[in-house]
PDB file of C-alpha atoms in Angstrom:
ATOM      1  CA  MET A   1      -0.287  -0.228  -0.241  1.00  0.00           C
ATOM      2  CA  SER A   2       1.755   3.343  -1.233  1.00  0.00           C
ATOM      3  CA  SER A   3       3.388   4.640   2.169  1.00  0.00           C
ATOM      4  CA  VAL A   4       0.793   7.908   1.180  1.00  0.00           C
ATOM      5  CA  LEU A   5      -2.433   6.212   2.966  1.00  0.00           C
ATOM      6  CA  ASN A   6      -0.574   4.478   4.723  1.00  0.00           C
ATOM      7  CA  PRO A   7       2.798   6.485   6.346  1.00  0.00           C
ATOM      8  CA  LYS A   8       5.231   5.094   9.062  1.00  0.00           C
ATOM      9  CA  ILE A   9       4.798   8.454  10.483  1.00  0.00           C
ATOM     10  CA  PRO A  10       1.224  10.105   9.740  1.00  0.00           C
ATOM     11  CA  GLY A  11       1.149  13.711   8.605  1.00  0.00           C
ATOM     12  CA  GLY A  12       4.773  12.911   8.906  1.00  0.00           C
ATOM     13  CA  ALA A  13       5.156  14.391   5.930  1.00  0.00           C
ATOM     14  CA  TYR A  14       3.064  17.736   7.377  1.00  0.00           C
ATOM     15  CA  ASP A  15       5.554  17.499   9.022  1.00  0.00           C
ATOM     16  CA  ALA A  16       8.722  18.511   7.092  1.00  0.00           C
ATOM     17  CA  PHE A  17       7.215  20.586   4.938  1.00  0.00           C
ATOM     18  CA  LEU A  18       5.915  23.000   7.547  1.00  0.00           C
ATOM     19  CA  PRO A  19       9.243  24.614   8.440  1.00  0.00           C
ATOM     20  CA  GLU A  20      10.294  26.089   5.649  1.00  0.00           C
ATOM     21  CA  ALA A  21       6.673  27.023   4.310  1.00  0.00           C
ATOM     22  CA  LEU A  22       5.951  29.077   8.322  1.00  0.00           C
ATOM     23  CA  SER A  23       9.274  30.804   6.981  1.00  0.00           C
ATOM     24  CA  ARG A  24       7.995  31.713   3.378  1.00  0.00           C
ATOM     25  CA  ALA A  25       4.522  32.586   4.823  1.00  0.00           C
ATOM     26  CA  SER A  26       5.323  35.064   7.494  1.00  0.00           C
ATOM     27  CA  ALA A  27       7.231  36.751   4.207  1.00  0.00           C
ATOM     28  CA  GLN A  28       4.751  36.698   2.077  1.00  0.00           C
ATOM     29  CA  ARG A  29       3.747  41.051   1.067  1.00  0.00           C
ATOM     30  CA  GLU A  30      -0.150  41.678   2.060  1.00  0.00           C
ATOM     31  CA  TRP A  31      -2.610  42.678  -0.305  1.00  0.00           C
ATOM     32  CA  THR A  32      -3.072  46.346  -1.383  1.00  0.00           C
ATOM     33  CA  PRO A  33      -6.345  47.711  -2.792  1.00  0.00           C
ATOM     34  CA  ALA A  34      -2.721  48.503  -5.688  1.00  0.00           C
ATOM     35  CA  ASP A  35      -2.476  44.912  -5.939  1.00  0.00           C
ATOM     36  CA  GLY A  36      -6.304  45.393  -7.911  1.00  0.00           C
ATOM     37  CA  PRO A  37      -8.876  42.203  -7.107  1.00  0.00           C
ATOM     38  CA  LEU A  38      -7.553  39.105  -6.144  1.00  0.00           C
ATOM     39  CA  PRO A  39      -8.648  36.299  -8.408  1.00  0.00           C
ATOM     40  CA  ALA A  40     -11.037  33.485  -8.131  1.00  0.00           C
ATOM     41  CA  LEU A  41      -9.924  29.998  -6.797  1.00  0.00           C
ATOM     42  CA  TYR A  42     -11.690  26.367  -7.922  1.00  0.00           C
ATOM     43  CA  LEU A  43      -9.664  23.231  -5.877  1.00  0.00           C
ATOM     44  CA  SER A  44      -9.182  19.941  -5.551  1.00  0.00           C
ATOM     45  CA  HIS A  45      -8.831  19.378  -1.457  1.00  0.00           C
ATOM     46  CA  GLY A  46      -8.020  15.818  -0.331  1.00  0.00           C
ATOM     47  CA  ALA A  47      -9.550  14.387   2.482  1.00  0.00           C
ATOM     48  CA  PRO A  48      -6.419  13.861   5.915  1.00  0.00           C
ATOM     49  CA  PRO A  49      -4.160  11.656   3.037  1.00  0.00           C
ATOM     50  CA  THR A  50      -2.628  14.637   1.825  1.00  0.00           C
ATOM     51  CA  PHE A  51      -0.793  15.675   5.342  1.00  0.00           C
ATOM     52  CA  ASP A  52       1.464  12.230   3.190  1.00  0.00           C
ATOM     53  CA  ASP A  53       1.419  13.652  -0.148  1.00  0.00           C
ATOM     54  CA  GLY A  54       4.523  16.140  -0.152  1.00  0.00           C
ATOM     55  CA  PRO A  55       4.407  17.038  -2.910  1.00  0.00           C
ATOM     56  CA  TRP A  56       0.989  17.473  -3.227  1.00  0.00           C
ATOM     57  CA  LEU A  57       1.451  20.060   0.163  1.00  0.00           C
ATOM     58  CA  ARG A  58       4.361  22.071  -1.677  1.00  0.00           C
ATOM     59  CA  GLU A  59       1.667  22.460  -5.224  1.00  0.00           C
ATOM     60  CA  LEU A  60      -0.540  24.072  -2.736  1.00  0.00           C
ATOM     61  CA  PHE A  61       1.574  26.402  -0.679  1.00  0.00           C
ATOM     62  CA  ASP A  62       3.364  27.651  -3.868  1.00  0.00           C
ATOM     63  CA  TRP A  63       0.121  28.439  -5.183  1.00  0.00           C
ATOM     64  CA  ALA A  64      -1.144  30.768  -2.230  1.00  0.00           C
ATOM     65  CA  GLN A  65       2.938  31.906  -2.605  1.00  0.00           C
ATOM     66  CA  SER A  66       2.095  33.314  -6.058  1.00  0.00           C
ATOM     67  CA  LEU A  67      -0.660  35.063  -4.494  1.00  0.00           C
ATOM     68  CA  PRO A  68      -0.362  38.795  -2.697  1.00  0.00           C
ATOM     69  CA  LYS A  69      -1.440  37.619   1.408  1.00  0.00           C
ATOM     70  CA  PRO A  70      -5.280  38.286   1.207  1.00  0.00           C
ATOM     71  CA  LYS A  71      -6.915  40.236   4.502  1.00  0.00           C
ATOM     72  CA  ALA A  72      -9.823  36.786   4.943  1.00  0.00           C
ATOM     73  CA  ILE A  73     -10.270  33.923   3.194  1.00  0.00           C
ATOM     74  CA  LEU A  74     -14.127  32.920   2.245  1.00  0.00           C
ATOM     75  CA  ILE A  75     -14.273  29.328   1.340  1.00  0.00           C
ATOM     76  CA  VAL A  76     -17.610  27.025  -0.594  1.00  0.00           C
ATOM     77  CA  SER A  77     -16.752  23.741   0.435  1.00  0.00           C
ATOM     78  CA  ALA A  78     -18.285  20.461  -1.349  1.00  0.00           C
ATOM     79  CA  HIS A  79     -19.075  18.665   2.049  1.00  0.00           C
ATOM     80  CA  TRP A  80     -21.357  21.596   3.227  1.00  0.00           C
ATOM     81  CA  GLU A  81     -24.072  21.223   1.694  1.00  0.00           C
ATOM     82  CA  ASP A  82     -27.319  23.160   3.144  1.00  0.00           C
ATOM     83  CA  ALA A  83     -30.782  24.742   1.114  1.00  0.00           C
ATOM     84  CA  SER A  84     -30.078  27.387   3.849  1.00  0.00           C
ATOM     85  CA  LEU A  85     -27.947  29.766   3.144  1.00  0.00           C
ATOM     86  CA  ALA A  86     -25.231  29.650   6.440  1.00  0.00           C
ATOM     87  CA  ILE A  87     -21.899  30.392   6.682  1.00  0.00           C
ATOM     88  CA  SER A  88     -20.149  29.263   9.775  1.00  0.00           C
ATOM     89  CA  ALA A  89     -19.290  30.494  13.217  1.00  0.00           C
ATOM     90  CA  PRO A  90     -17.007  33.243  13.250  1.00  0.00           C
ATOM     91  CA  GLY A  91     -15.212  33.351  16.222  1.00  0.00           C
ATOM     92  CA  ALA A  92     -11.722  33.347  16.568  1.00  0.00           C
ATOM     93  CA  GLY A  93     -10.375  30.125  17.037  1.00  0.00           C
ATOM     94  CA  THR A  94     -13.798  28.004  15.953  1.00  0.00           C
ATOM     95  CA  PRO A  95     -13.376  23.661  16.369  1.00  0.00           C
ATOM     96  CA  LEU A  96     -13.087  21.718  13.344  1.00  0.00           C
ATOM     97  CA  VAL A  97     -14.999  20.054  12.243  1.00  0.00           C
ATOM     98  CA  TYR A  98     -12.957  16.515  11.104  1.00  0.00           C
ATOM     99  CA  ASP A  99     -16.397  15.065   8.810  1.00  0.00           C
ATOM    100  CA  PHE A 100     -14.671  11.621   7.697  1.00  0.00           C
ATOM    101  CA  SER A 101     -13.700   8.151   9.488  1.00  0.00           C
ATOM    102  CA  GLY A 102     -11.142   5.396   9.283  1.00  0.00           C
ATOM    103  CA  PHE A 103      -7.738   8.066   9.576  1.00  0.00           C
ATOM    104  CA  HIS A 104      -4.762   7.983  12.096  1.00  0.00           C
ATOM    105  CA  PRO A 105      -6.360   9.571  15.588  1.00  0.00           C
ATOM    106  CA  ARG A 106      -3.347  12.327  15.096  1.00  0.00           C
ATOM    107  CA  TYR A 107      -5.692  13.537  12.021  1.00  0.00           C
ATOM    108  CA  TYR A 108      -8.208  13.680  14.384  1.00  0.00           C
ATOM    109  CA  GLN A 109      -6.019  16.421  16.749  1.00  0.00           C
ATOM    110  CA  MET A 110      -4.982  18.612  14.449  1.00  0.00           C
ATOM    111  CA  ARG A 111      -5.689  22.700  14.811  1.00  0.00           C
ATOM    112  CA  TYR A 112      -6.046  25.610  12.821  1.00  0.00           C
ATOM    113  CA  ASP A 113      -7.049  28.497  14.951  1.00  0.00           C
ATOM    114  CA  THR A 114      -7.984  31.668  12.736  1.00  0.00           C
ATOM    115  CA  PRO A 115      -8.629  35.108  14.399  1.00  0.00           C
ATOM    116  CA  ASP A 116     -11.936  36.758  14.923  1.00  0.00           C
ATOM    117  CA  ALA A 117     -13.296  36.700  11.503  1.00  0.00           C
ATOM    118  CA  THR A 118     -17.044  39.139  12.548  1.00  0.00           C
ATOM    119  CA  ALA A 119     -15.781  41.442   9.767  1.00  0.00           C
ATOM    120  CA  LEU A 120     -16.117  39.224   7.037  1.00  0.00           C
ATOM    121  CA  ALA A 121     -19.213  37.704   8.665  1.00  0.00           C
ATOM    122  CA  HIS A 122     -21.438  41.466   8.404  1.00  0.00           C
ATOM    123  CA  ARG A 123     -19.638  41.703   4.809  1.00  0.00           C
ATOM    124  CA  ILE A 124     -20.908  38.798   3.537  1.00  0.00           C
ATOM    125  CA  ALA A 125     -24.697  39.143   4.587  1.00  0.00           C
ATOM    126  CA  ALA A 126     -24.747  43.201   3.540  1.00  0.00           C
ATOM    127  CA  ALA A 127     -24.043  41.547  -0.083  1.00  0.00           C
ATOM    128  CA  MET A 128     -27.221  38.559   0.330  1.00  0.00           C
ATOM    129  CA  PRO A 129     -30.065  40.906  -1.051  1.00  0.00           C
ATOM    130  CA  ASP A 130     -33.459  40.344   0.530  1.00  0.00           C
ATOM    131  CA  GLY A 131     -34.598  37.452  -0.827  1.00  0.00           C
ATOM    132  CA  GLU A 132     -31.616  35.576   0.462  1.00  0.00           C
ATOM    133  CA  PRO A 133     -31.501  35.306   4.178  1.00  0.00           C
ATOM    134  CA  LEU A 134     -28.111  34.357   5.644  1.00  0.00           C
ATOM    135  CA  TYR A 135     -27.977  32.093   8.649  1.00  0.00           C
ATOM    136  CA  GLN A 136     -25.228  32.601  10.788  1.00  0.00           C
ATOM    137  CA  HIS A 137     -23.917  29.848  12.616  1.00  0.00           C
ATOM    138  CA  THR A 138     -22.729  30.192  16.711  1.00  0.00           C
ATOM    139  CA  ASP A 139     -20.535  26.334  16.927  1.00  0.00           C
ATOM    140  CA  ARG A 140     -20.064  25.142  13.080  1.00  0.00           C
ATOM    141  CA  GLY A 141     -16.415  25.562  12.076  1.00  0.00           C
ATOM    142  CA  LEU A 142     -14.319  23.843   8.523  1.00  0.00           C
ATOM    143  CA  ASP A 143     -14.741  21.170   7.669  1.00  0.00           C
ATOM    144  CA  HIS A 144     -12.626  19.610   5.605  1.00  0.00           C
ATOM    145  CA  GLY A 145     -12.961  20.986   2.437  1.00  0.00           C
ATOM    146  CA  ALA A 146     -11.799  23.906   3.617  1.00  0.00           C
ATOM    147  CA  TRP A 147      -9.335  23.254   6.186  1.00  0.00           C
ATOM    148  CA  VAL A 148      -6.825  20.422   5.304  1.00  0.00           C
ATOM    149  CA  PRO A 149      -6.154  22.419   1.972  1.00  0.00           C
ATOM    150  CA  LEU A 150      -5.293  26.185   4.523  1.00  0.00           C
ATOM    151  CA  MET A 151      -2.859  24.275   6.101  1.00  0.00           C
ATOM    152  CA  ALA A 152      -1.026  23.561   3.307  1.00  0.00           C
ATOM    153  CA  MET A 153      -1.696  26.864   1.401  1.00  0.00           C
ATOM    154  CA  TYR A 154      -1.657  29.060   5.186  1.00  0.00           C
ATOM    155  CA  PRO A 155       0.465  27.057   7.263  1.00  0.00           C
ATOM    156  CA  THR A 156       0.805  30.325  10.173  1.00  0.00           C
ATOM    157  CA  ALA A 157      -3.467  30.260   9.917  1.00  0.00           C
ATOM    158  CA  ASP A 158      -3.615  34.310  10.479  1.00  0.00           C
ATOM    159  CA  ILE A 159      -5.921  34.879   8.069  1.00  0.00           C
ATOM    160  CA  PRO A 160      -9.869  35.381   9.495  1.00  0.00           C
ATOM    161  CA  VAL A 161     -11.584  32.202   7.340  1.00  0.00           C
ATOM    162  CA  LEU A 162     -15.620  31.374   6.833  1.00  0.00           C
ATOM    163  CA  GLN A 163     -16.994  28.321   5.305  1.00  0.00           C
ATOM    164  CA  MET A 164     -20.421  29.284   3.619  1.00  0.00           C
ATOM    165  CA  SER A 165     -22.255  25.885   2.610  1.00  0.00           C
ATOM    166  CA  MET A 166     -24.094  24.892  -0.971  1.00  0.00           C
ATOM    167  CA  PRO A 167     -26.935  26.109  -0.688  1.00  0.00           C
ATOM    168  CA  SER A 168     -27.533  24.659  -4.261  1.00  0.00           C
ATOM    169  CA  HIS A 169     -26.829  22.440  -6.806  1.00  0.00           C
ATOM    170  CA  ASP A 170     -28.106  24.345  -9.723  1.00  0.00           C
ATOM    171  CA  PRO A 171     -25.053  25.709 -11.733  1.00  0.00           C
ATOM    172  CA  THR A 172     -27.278  28.504 -12.730  1.00  0.00           C
ATOM    173  CA  ARG A 173     -27.977  29.778  -9.025  1.00  0.00           C
ATOM    174  CA  LEU A 174     -23.797  28.976  -7.645  1.00  0.00           C
ATOM    175  CA  MET A 175     -23.172  31.625 -10.122  1.00  0.00           C
ATOM    176  CA  ALA A 176     -25.709  33.837  -8.625  1.00  0.00           C
ATOM    177  CA  LEU A 177     -24.363  33.436  -5.420  1.00  0.00           C
ATOM    178  CA  GLY A 178     -20.972  33.890  -6.628  1.00  0.00           C
ATOM    179  CA  TYR A 179     -21.935  36.966  -8.797  1.00  0.00           C
ATOM    180  CA  ARG A 180     -22.651  38.275  -5.225  1.00  0.00           C
ATOM    181  CA  LEU A 181     -19.408  37.367  -3.160  1.00  0.00           C
ATOM    182  CA  ALA A 182     -17.677  38.711  -6.372  1.00  0.00           C
ATOM    183  CA  PRO A 183     -16.997  42.465  -4.705  1.00  0.00           C
ATOM    184  CA  LEU A 184     -14.910  40.673  -1.952  1.00  0.00           C
ATOM    185  CA  ARG A 185     -12.162  40.706  -3.899  1.00  0.00           C
ATOM    186  CA  GLU A 186     -11.846  43.674  -4.531  1.00  0.00           C
ATOM    187  CA  GLU A 187     -11.151  44.179  -0.757  1.00  0.00           C
ATOM    188  CA  GLY A 188      -8.743  41.371  -0.345  1.00  0.00           C
ATOM    189  CA  VAL A 189     -11.418  38.739   0.646  1.00  0.00           C
ATOM    190  CA  LEU A 190     -10.107  34.546  -1.341  1.00  0.00           C
ATOM    191  CA  VAL A 191     -13.286  33.426  -2.458  1.00  0.00           C
ATOM    192  CA  ILE A 192     -12.234  29.041  -3.365  1.00  0.00           C
ATOM    193  CA  GLY A 193     -14.753  26.327  -4.002  1.00  0.00           C
ATOM    194  CA  SER A 194     -13.365  23.960  -3.200  1.00  0.00           C
ATOM    195  CA  GLY A 195     -13.973  20.223  -4.341  1.00  0.00           C
ATOM    196  CA  PHE A 196     -12.433  18.361  -6.928  1.00  0.00           C
ATOM    197  CA  MET A 197     -11.851  17.831  -9.189  1.00  0.00           C
ATOM    198  CA  THR A 198     -13.462  13.867  -9.853  1.00  0.00           C
ATOM    199  CA  HIS A 199     -14.529  11.866  -6.756  1.00  0.00           C
ATOM    200  CA  GLY A 200     -15.528   8.384  -7.824  1.00  0.00           C
ATOM    201  CA  LEU A 201     -14.573   7.259  -5.028  1.00  0.00           C
ATOM    202  CA  PRO A 202     -16.975   4.041  -5.650  1.00  0.00           C
ATOM    203  CA  TYR A 203     -15.332   3.034  -8.439  1.00  0.00           C
ATOM    204  CA  LEU A 204     -12.381   3.227  -7.107  1.00  0.00           C
ATOM    205  CA  THR A 205      -9.591   0.239  -7.231  1.00  0.00           C
ATOM    206  CA  ARG A 206      -6.926  -0.676  -5.081  1.00  0.00           C
ATOM    207  CA  GLU A 207      -4.241  -0.948  -8.851  1.00  0.00           C
ATOM    208  CA  MET A 208      -5.381   3.039  -8.195  1.00  0.00           C
ATOM    209  CA  PHE A 209      -4.378   3.484  -5.206  1.00  0.00           C
ATOM    210  CA  THR A 210      -1.049   2.165  -5.080  1.00  0.00           C
ATOM    211  CA  ASP A 211       0.025   1.531  -8.966  1.00  0.00           C
ATOM    212  CA  GLY A 212      -1.307   5.084  -9.136  1.00  0.00           C
ATOM    213  CA  VAL A 213      -3.814   4.169 -12.421  1.00  0.00           C
ATOM    214  CA  VAL A 214      -5.918   6.813 -13.642  1.00  0.00           C
ATOM    215  CA  PRO A 215      -8.893   5.220 -14.529  1.00  0.00           C
ATOM    216  CA  SER A 216     -11.292   6.461 -17.995  1.00  0.00           C
ATOM    217  CA  TRP A 217     -12.877   8.144 -16.931  1.00  0.00           C
ATOM    218  CA  SER A 218     -11.589   9.979 -14.295  1.00  0.00           C
ATOM    219  CA  SER A 219      -9.049  11.432 -16.939  1.00  0.00           C
ATOM    220  CA  ASP A 220     -12.443  12.036 -19.969  1.00  0.00           C
ATOM    221  CA  PHE A 221     -13.718  13.707 -17.347  1.00  0.00           C
ATOM    222  CA  ASP A 222     -10.688  15.807 -15.987  1.00  0.00           C
ATOM    223  CA  ALA A 223      -8.892  16.722 -20.255  1.00  0.00           C
ATOM    224  CA  TRP A 224     -13.086  17.451 -20.306  1.00  0.00           C
ATOM    225  CA  ALA A 225     -13.144  20.497 -17.351  1.00  0.00           C
ATOM    226  CA  ALA A 226     -10.162  21.749 -19.042  1.00  0.00           C
ATOM    227  CA  ASP A 227     -10.859  22.090 -22.262  1.00  0.00           C
ATOM    228  CA  ALA A 228     -14.115  23.780 -22.152  1.00  0.00           C
ATOM    229  CA  LEU A 229     -12.759  26.311 -19.437  1.00  0.00           C
ATOM    230  CA  ALA A 230     -10.161  27.054 -21.358  1.00  0.00           C
ATOM    231  CA  ARG A 231     -12.844  27.838 -24.125  1.00  0.00           C
ATOM    232  CA  GLY A 232     -14.974  29.350 -21.490  1.00  0.00           C
ATOM    233  CA  GLU A 233     -18.149  26.724 -21.751  1.00  0.00           C
ATOM    234  CA  LEU A 234     -20.561  27.621 -19.060  1.00  0.00           C
ATOM    235  CA  ASP A 235     -22.714  25.973 -20.243  1.00  0.00           C
ATOM    236  CA  GLU A 236     -21.423  22.809 -20.804  1.00  0.00           C
ATOM    237  CA  LEU A 237     -19.936  22.790 -17.722  1.00  0.00           C
ATOM    238  CA  ALA A 238     -23.868  23.200 -16.298  1.00  0.00           C
ATOM    239  CA  ALA A 239     -24.219  20.358 -17.942  1.00  0.00           C
ATOM    240  CA  TYR A 240     -21.931  17.919 -17.409  1.00  0.00           C
ATOM    241  CA  ALA A 241     -23.615  15.628 -15.886  1.00  0.00           C
ATOM    242  CA  THR A 242     -25.428  14.237 -19.550  1.00  0.00           C
ATOM    243  CA  ARG A 243     -22.177  15.965 -21.518  1.00  0.00           C
ATOM    244  CA  ALA A 244     -19.081  15.002 -20.218  1.00  0.00           C
ATOM    245  CA  PRO A 245     -17.363  11.938 -20.517  1.00  0.00           C
ATOM    246  CA  GLY A 246     -16.922   9.449 -17.926  1.00  0.00           C
ATOM    247  CA  MET A 247     -20.202  10.536 -15.694  1.00  0.00           C
ATOM    248  CA  PRO A 248     -21.799   9.712 -13.285  1.00  0.00           C
ATOM    249  CA  TYR A 249     -18.647   7.832 -13.125  1.00  0.00           C
ATOM    250  CA  ALA A 250     -16.531  11.291 -12.418  1.00  0.00           C
ATOM    251  CA  HIS A 251     -19.312  12.375  -9.924  1.00  0.00           C
ATOM    252  CA  PRO A 252     -21.715   9.614  -8.476  1.00  0.00           C
ATOM    253  CA  THR A 253     -23.258  12.390  -6.686  1.00  0.00           C
ATOM    254  CA  PRO A 254     -22.657  16.048  -7.886  1.00  0.00           C
ATOM    255  CA  ASP A 255     -21.935  17.785  -4.026  1.00  0.00           C
ATOM    256  CA  HIS A 256     -17.920  17.856  -5.418  1.00  0.00           C
ATOM    257  CA  PHE A 257     -17.917  19.813  -9.198  1.00  0.00           C
ATOM    258  CA  LEU A 258     -20.023  22.831  -8.290  1.00  0.00           C
ATOM    259  CA  PRO A 259     -18.307  24.088  -6.224  1.00  0.00           C
ATOM    260  CA  ILE A 260     -16.446  25.168  -9.727  1.00  0.00           C
ATOM    261  CA  PHE A 261     -19.965  27.459 -10.449  1.00  0.00           C
ATOM    262  CA  ILE A 262     -18.840  30.305  -7.005  1.00  0.00           C
ATOM    263  CA  THR A 263     -15.798  30.295  -8.635  1.00  0.00           C
ATOM    264  CA  LEU A 264     -17.235  30.868 -11.530  1.00  0.00           C
ATOM    265  CA  GLY A 265     -19.678  33.518 -10.718  1.00  0.00           C
ATOM    266  CA  THR A 266     -17.304  34.797  -8.235  1.00  0.00           C
ATOM    267  CA  ALA A 267     -14.702  35.905 -11.420  1.00  0.00           C
ATOM    268  CA  THR A 268     -14.607  39.046 -13.655  1.00  0.00           C
ATOM    269  CA  ASP A 269     -15.333  37.652 -16.511  1.00  0.00           C
ATOM    270  CA  PRO A 270     -16.267  33.812 -16.004  1.00  0.00           C
ATOM    271  CA  GLU A 271     -15.413  33.079 -20.203  1.00  0.00           C
ATOM    272  CA  ALA A 272     -12.082  34.287 -19.550  1.00  0.00           C
ATOM    273  CA  PRO A 273     -10.006  30.836 -19.887  1.00  0.00           C
ATOM    274  CA  ALA A 274      -8.959  29.386 -17.056  1.00  0.00           C
ATOM    275  CA  ARG A 275      -5.396  29.342 -15.431  1.00  0.00           C
ATOM    276  CA  THR A 276      -4.464  25.388 -14.316  1.00  0.00           C
ATOM    277  CA  ALA A 277      -2.540  26.011 -11.685  1.00  0.00           C
ATOM    278  CA  ILE A 278      -2.280  22.317 -10.180  1.00  0.00           C
ATOM    279  CA  ASP A 279      -3.352  19.454 -12.190  1.00  0.00           C
ATOM    280  CA  GLY A 280      -2.886  15.572 -12.300  1.00  0.00           C
ATOM    281  CA  PHE A 281      -3.888  12.563 -10.367  1.00  0.00           C
ATOM    282  CA  THR A 282      -3.947  11.114  -6.890  1.00  0.00           C
ATOM    283  CA  MET A 283      -5.532   8.115  -6.207  1.00  0.00           C
ATOM    284  CA  GLY A 284      -6.930   7.894  -9.513  1.00  0.00           C
ATOM    285  CA  CYS A 285      -8.978  11.200  -9.005  1.00  0.00           C
ATOM    286  CA  ALA A 286      -8.023  14.323 -11.134  1.00  0.00           C
ATOM    287  CA  LYS A 287      -6.650  17.168  -9.490  1.00  0.00           C
ATOM    288  CA  ARG A 288      -7.428  20.045 -10.913  1.00  0.00           C
ATOM    289  CA  SER A 289      -7.310  23.488  -9.420  1.00  0.00           C
ATOM    290  CA  PHE A 290      -7.386  26.517 -10.811  1.00  0.00           C
ATOM    291  CA  THR A 291      -7.724  30.819 -10.586  1.00  0.00           C
ATOM    292  CA  LEU A 292      -9.423  32.664 -12.944  1.00  0.00           C
ATOM    293  CA  ARG A 293      -9.963  36.411 -12.778  1.00  0.00           C
TER     294      ARG A 293
END
């Protein structure tokens, strides 16, 4: 079995990654209005095995380092679907949500104690129309679709972070929500849609974990998505369930693809070509992540 799934030291790759990452992160230049709006991001986020995947940790970190350090972060994760639009608790050091099972105890003890995000919560509430009530949680923290990648991207945990629920499976509605959030980018807020470019967990085989085998349903879907994003074909992306190759294996449920529409809606021009920041595959799934201006 691969070292990522069965490491000698759980989280050992993260331990090795952290000293240099903390040093570099402490020197990261902070965003200023002169930088213009921060980009909109879609990331494939991974689960606890990400902490045992040194190359992926560094890809995520280098991506974050290529941007000015944001004033705050708003992230929409595949792991929080709620028909009533909601945001996580804004208090400093909000507990994490360990929404996974079967892993080493270390992963359930990890912390990501971010600063108070009340100002961001107020700003998000102000961006919502009267017909879209926003529920403010008082105790729900960040789930692993948020804290796992952010621990790699911003390991100093000194940026206010809020998570927003995904209130719909309708791409049009999600893009409209992203459009409402777009002005936050002009204020130094990094808006992230967090999913996984392919997520066919029921169809993974031992060879995908141990030998790096990539199934055609994953590679074909990834290539289709990359092409549609390069050409700005929003209608094609919205019809992924019927038009994309590899379905329904690539996404037996829609949750890990749908955050892409938050990202598209938040972008200045959703039809502009996306810039891939991370590609390749892990355990058979495509980890394509991209930036839109």
